[in-house]
mmCIF file of C-alpha atoms and ligand atoms in Angstrom:
data_model
loop_
_atom_site.group_PDB
_atom_site.id
_atom_site.type_symbol
_atom_site.label_atom_id
_atom_site.label_comp_id
_atom_site.label_asym_id
_atom_site.label_seq_id
_atom_site.Cartn_x
_atom_site.Cartn_y
_atom_site.Cartn_z
ATOM 1 C CA UNK A 298 7.630 -19.856 5.913
ATOM 2 C CA UNK A 299 4.439 -21.356 4.616
ATOM 3 C CA UNK A 300 5.688 -23.732 1.802
ATOM 4 C CA UNK A 301 3.953 -20.403 -1.425
ATOM 5 C CA UNK A 302 6.641 -19.968 -3.833
ATOM 6 C CA UNK A 303 5.153 -15.835 -3.906
ATOM 7 C CA UNK A 304 5.252 -13.162 -1.658
ATOM 8 C CA UNK A 305 1.139 -13.535 -2.745
ATOM 9 C CA UNK A 306 0.808 -17.404 -1.496
ATOM 10 C CA UNK A 307 2.661 -17.044 0.778
ATOM 11 C CA UNK A 308 0.398 -14.145 2.301
ATOM 12 C CA UNK A 309 -2.720 -16.714 1.896
ATOM 13 C CA UNK A 310 -3.763 -15.157 -1.664
ATOM 14 C CA UNK A 311 -6.918 -12.900 -3.215
ATOM 15 C CA UNK A 312 -8.922 -12.627 0.321
ATOM 16 C CA UNK A 313 -5.481 -12.435 2.866
ATOM 17 C CA UNK A 314 -4.537 -9.530 0.429
ATOM 18 C CA UNK A 315 -8.062 -8.265 0.611
ATOM 19 C CA UNK A 316 -8.105 -8.399 3.970
ATOM 20 C CA UNK A 317 -4.345 -7.038 4.370
ATOM 21 C CA UNK A 318 -5.583 -4.101 2.196
ATOM 22 C CA UNK A 319 -9.002 -3.175 4.231
ATOM 23 C CA UNK A 320 -7.052 -2.918 7.757
ATOM 24 C CA UNK A 321 -4.532 -0.929 6.288
ATOM 25 C CA UNK A 322 -7.006 1.513 4.837
ATOM 26 C CA UNK A 323 -9.884 1.762 8.517
ATOM 27 C CA UNK A 324 -6.099 2.249 10.166
ATOM 28 C CA UNK A 325 -5.561 5.213 8.042
ATOM 29 C CA UNK A 326 -9.540 6.425 8.684
ATOM 30 C CA UNK A 327 -9.250 6.295 12.006
ATOM 31 C CA UNK A 328 -5.254 6.788 14.110
ATOM 32 C CA UNK A 329 -4.592 10.203 14.626
ATOM 33 C CA UNK A 330 -1.061 9.318 13.994
ATOM 34 C CA UNK A 331 -2.014 9.065 10.141
ATOM 35 C CA UNK A 332 -3.707 12.276 10.001
ATOM 36 C CA UNK A 333 -1.041 13.497 6.987
ATOM 37 C CA UNK A 334 -1.148 10.449 5.121
ATOM 38 C CA UNK A 335 -5.670 10.475 5.225
ATOM 39 C CA UNK A 336 -5.663 13.341 4.247
ATOM 40 C CA UNK A 337 -4.164 13.839 0.875
ATOM 41 C CA UNK A 338 -6.948 10.874 0.117
ATOM 42 C CA UNK A 339 -10.432 10.877 -1.192
ATOM 43 C CA UNK A 340 -13.287 10.938 1.366
ATOM 44 C CA UNK A 341 -14.437 7.695 0.541
ATOM 45 C CA UNK A 342 -11.620 5.408 0.763
ATOM 46 C CA UNK A 343 -13.759 2.806 -1.786
ATOM 47 C CA UNK A 344 -11.476 3.522 -4.317
ATOM 48 C CA UNK A 345 -8.471 3.462 -3.329
ATOM 49 C CA UNK A 346 -9.103 -0.072 -1.234
ATOM 50 C CA UNK A 347 -9.920 -0.817 -4.027
ATOM 51 C CA UNK A 348 -6.610 0.256 -6.764
ATOM 52 C CA UNK A 349 -3.897 -1.106 -3.821
ATOM 53 C CA UNK A 350 -5.946 -4.279 -3.720
ATOM 54 C CA UNK A 351 -5.545 -5.369 -7.682
ATOM 55 C CA UNK A 352 -2.073 -3.287 -7.884
ATOM 56 C CA UNK A 353 -0.975 -5.433 -4.863
ATOM 57 C CA UNK A 354 -2.214 -8.796 -5.577
ATOM 58 C CA UNK A 355 0.138 -8.765 -8.870
ATOM 59 C CA UNK A 356 2.927 -6.221 -7.414
ATOM 60 C CA UNK A 357 2.844 -9.754 -4.757
ATOM 61 C CA UNK A 358 3.247 -12.616 -7.620
ATOM 62 C CA UNK A 359 -0.653 -13.195 -8.087
ATOM 63 C CA UNK A 360 -2.883 -12.613 -10.259
ATOM 64 C CA UNK A 361 -2.406 -8.988 -12.469
ATOM 65 C CA UNK A 362 -5.736 -6.777 -12.430
ATOM 66 C CA UNK A 363 -4.610 -3.388 -11.774
ATOM 67 C CA UNK A 364 -2.605 -3.914 -15.046
ATOM 68 C CA UNK A 365 -4.892 -5.080 -16.195
ATOM 69 C CA UNK A 366 -7.678 -2.117 -15.979
ATOM 70 C CA UNK A 367 -5.832 0.461 -15.955
ATOM 71 C CA UNK A 368 -1.938 -1.438 -17.633
ATOM 72 C CA UNK A 369 1.222 -0.605 -16.765
ATOM 73 C CA UNK A 370 0.368 1.213 -12.648
ATOM 74 C CA UNK A 371 3.619 4.370 -13.559
ATOM 75 C CA UNK A 372 3.311 4.417 -9.942
ATOM 76 C CA UNK A 373 5.908 7.246 -8.929
ATOM 77 C CA UNK A 374 3.379 9.502 -12.063
ATOM 78 C CA UNK A 375 0.525 8.236 -10.106
ATOM 79 C CA UNK A 376 1.712 9.947 -6.297
ATOM 80 C CA UNK A 377 3.267 12.849 -8.192
ATOM 81 C CA UNK A 378 0.108 15.069 -7.600
ATOM 82 C CA UNK A 379 0.698 14.399 -3.566
ATOM 83 C CA UNK A 380 2.639 16.163 -2.040
ATOM 84 C CA UNK A 381 5.134 13.318 -0.602
ATOM 85 C CA UNK A 382 8.340 14.112 2.181
ATOM 86 C CA UNK A 383 9.126 12.158 4.555
ATOM 87 C CA UNK A 384 6.126 12.067 7.153
ATOM 88 C CA UNK A 385 4.084 11.353 4.807
ATOM 89 C CA UNK A 386 6.556 7.541 3.581
ATOM 90 C CA UNK A 387 6.420 7.245 7.523
ATOM 91 C CA UNK A 388 3.170 6.986 6.690
ATOM 92 C CA UNK A 389 2.662 4.710 5.391
ATOM 93 C CA UNK A 390 5.074 2.574 5.960
ATOM 94 C CA UNK A 391 3.981 2.684 9.947
ATOM 95 C CA UNK A 392 -1.037 2.417 8.684
ATOM 96 C CA UNK A 393 1.640 -0.869 6.218
ATOM 97 C CA UNK A 394 3.452 -2.239 10.156
ATOM 98 C CA UNK A 395 0.339 -2.216 11.902
ATOM 99 C CA UNK A 396 -2.031 -3.514 8.925
ATOM 100 C CA UNK A 397 0.225 -6.683 9.155
ATOM 101 C CA UNK A 398 0.553 -6.893 12.611
ATOM 102 C CA UNK A 399 -3.182 -6.782 13.333
ATOM 103 C CA UNK A 400 -4.058 -8.835 10.728
ATOM 104 C CA UNK A 401 -1.635 -11.564 12.253
ATOM 105 C CA UNK A 402 0.632 -11.855 8.827
ATOM 106 C CA UNK A 403 3.264 -14.040 9.721
ATOM 107 C CA UNK A 404 6.601 -12.584 10.975
ATOM 108 C CA UNK A 405 9.353 -14.272 8.412
ATOM 109 C CA UNK A 406 6.492 -12.885 5.798
ATOM 110 C CA UNK A 407 5.695 -10.138 7.493
ATOM 111 C CA UNK A 408 9.864 -8.739 7.574
ATOM 112 C CA UNK A 409 9.640 -9.067 3.883
ATOM 113 C CA UNK A 410 6.463 -7.312 2.673
ATOM 114 C CA UNK A 411 8.415 -4.829 5.133
ATOM 115 C CA UNK A 412 12.175 -4.165 3.732
ATOM 116 C CA UNK A 413 9.991 -4.948 -0.917
ATOM 117 C CA UNK A 414 7.367 -1.688 0.465
ATOM 118 C CA UNK A 415 10.013 0.937 2.380
ATOM 119 C CA UNK A 416 12.012 0.504 -0.783
ATOM 120 C CA UNK A 417 8.639 1.489 -3.205
ATOM 121 C CA UNK A 418 7.275 3.622 -0.245
ATOM 122 C CA UNK A 419 10.231 5.568 -0.074
ATOM 123 C CA UNK A 420 10.843 5.942 -4.147
ATOM 124 C CA UNK A 421 7.837 7.380 -4.394
ATOM 125 C CA UNK A 422 8.810 10.955 -2.031
ATOM 126 C CA UNK A 423 8.240 14.112 -4.304
ATOM 127 C CA UNK A 424 9.462 17.010 -2.343
ATOM 128 C CA UNK A 425 12.748 17.642 0.673
ATOM 129 C CA UNK A 426 11.213 17.520 3.688
HETATM 130 C C1 HEM B 602 4.699 6.970 0.776
HETATM 131 C C2 HEM B 602 3.358 7.351 0.489
HETATM 132 C C3 HEM B 602 2.430 6.929 -0.086
HETATM 133 C C4 HEM B 602 1.467 8.099 -0.193
HETATM 134 C C5 HEM B 602 1.644 9.306 1.308
HETATM 135 C C6 HEM B 602 0.437 7.847 -0.974
HETATM 136 C C7 HEM B 602 -0.877 7.921 -1.005
HETATM 137 C C8 HEM B 602 -1.508 7.683 -2.139
HETATM 138 C C9 HEM B 602 -2.935 8.888 -2.620
HETATM 139 C C10 HEM B 602 -3.187 9.678 -1.502
HETATM 140 C C11 HEM B 602 -3.372 7.767 -2.806
HETATM 141 C C12 HEM B 602 -4.623 8.604 -4.333
HETATM 142 C C13 HEM B 602 -6.122 7.547 -3.629
HETATM 143 C C14 HEM B 602 -7.256 7.618 -4.321
HETATM 144 O O1 HEM B 602 -7.178 8.045 -5.491
HETATM 145 O O2 HEM B 602 -7.751 6.962 -4.102
HETATM 146 C C15 HEM B 602 -2.785 6.736 -3.361
HETATM 147 C C16 HEM B 602 -2.552 5.578 -4.876
HETATM 148 C C17 HEM B 602 -2.126 5.007 -5.154
HETATM 149 N N1 HEM B 602 -1.280 4.121 -4.412
HETATM 150 FE FE1 HEM B 602 -0.319 4.920 -3.542
HETATM 151 N N2 HEM B 602 1.135 6.361 -1.551
HETATM 152 C C18 HEM B 602 2.337 5.883 -0.776
HETATM 153 C C19 HEM B 602 2.572 4.758 -1.101
HETATM 154 C C20 HEM B 602 2.353 3.492 -1.850
HETATM 155 C C21 HEM B 602 2.961 2.625 -2.215
HETATM 156 C C22 HEM B 602 3.943 1.560 -1.546
HETATM 157 C C23 HEM B 602 2.134 1.921 -2.716
HETATM 158 C C24 HEM B 602 2.169 0.688 -2.533
HETATM 159 C C25 HEM B 602 3.286 -0.825 -2.791
HETATM 160 C C26 HEM B 602 0.861 2.335 -3.134
HETATM 161 C C27 HEM B 602 -0.036 1.829 -4.037
HETATM 162 C C28 HEM B 602 -1.180 2.942 -5.293
HETATM 163 C C29 HEM B 602 -1.907 2.584 -5.317
HETATM 164 C C30 HEM B 602 -1.840 1.413 -6.508
HETATM 165 C C31 HEM B 602 -2.574 2.849 -5.442
HETATM 166 C C32 HEM B 602 -4.040 3.796 -6.935
HETATM 167 C C33 HEM B 602 -3.631 4.485 -7.726
HETATM 168 C C34 HEM B 602 -4.267 4.887 -9.526
HETATM 169 O O3 HEM B 602 -4.215 3.932 -10.551
HETATM 170 O O4 HEM B 602 -4.796 5.678 -8.573
HETATM 171 N N3 HEM B 602 2.021 3.896 -2.779
HETATM 172 N N4 HEM B 602 -1.867 6.910 -3.071
#
């Protein structure tokens, strides 16, 4: 693993977080395997990209861009308008896993991030299916 002290540093800072987020939403837009996940999102993903980028910077231990703009993330509450069950959770994780791989994130860093994402994605479920 590289010498950074936070996951944000280990990933490579703001430009690397942005590249990961862009890869994640590009894949969501393109891959039929993520269609249920894509269908929950707005027609254009520009706003979603910015918000996830701002959020992840702070969540990974970097600058608090999201909190500065919107206050406390209240992530679960903000997801309540969207029906999220196992299928949506699994598509989110699969899409992020593919993005980590295509962005060539160092395997040890990617594994740590996948573990952190998995817990958060499961916590977002608001529907039994
Ligand atoms: C479990 C499956 C998930 C689904 C189906 C899902 C779906 C969505 C949708 C539809 C939006 C609205 C996009 C928009 O308004 O442009 C959203 C927003 C957001 N999601 Fe997720 N999400 C999931 C998991 C996650 C996870 C694991 C994270 C963070 C690690 C996350 C972070 C965010 C953030 C920061 C926003 C913006 C919130 C706001 O300010 O409105 N999501 N998500």
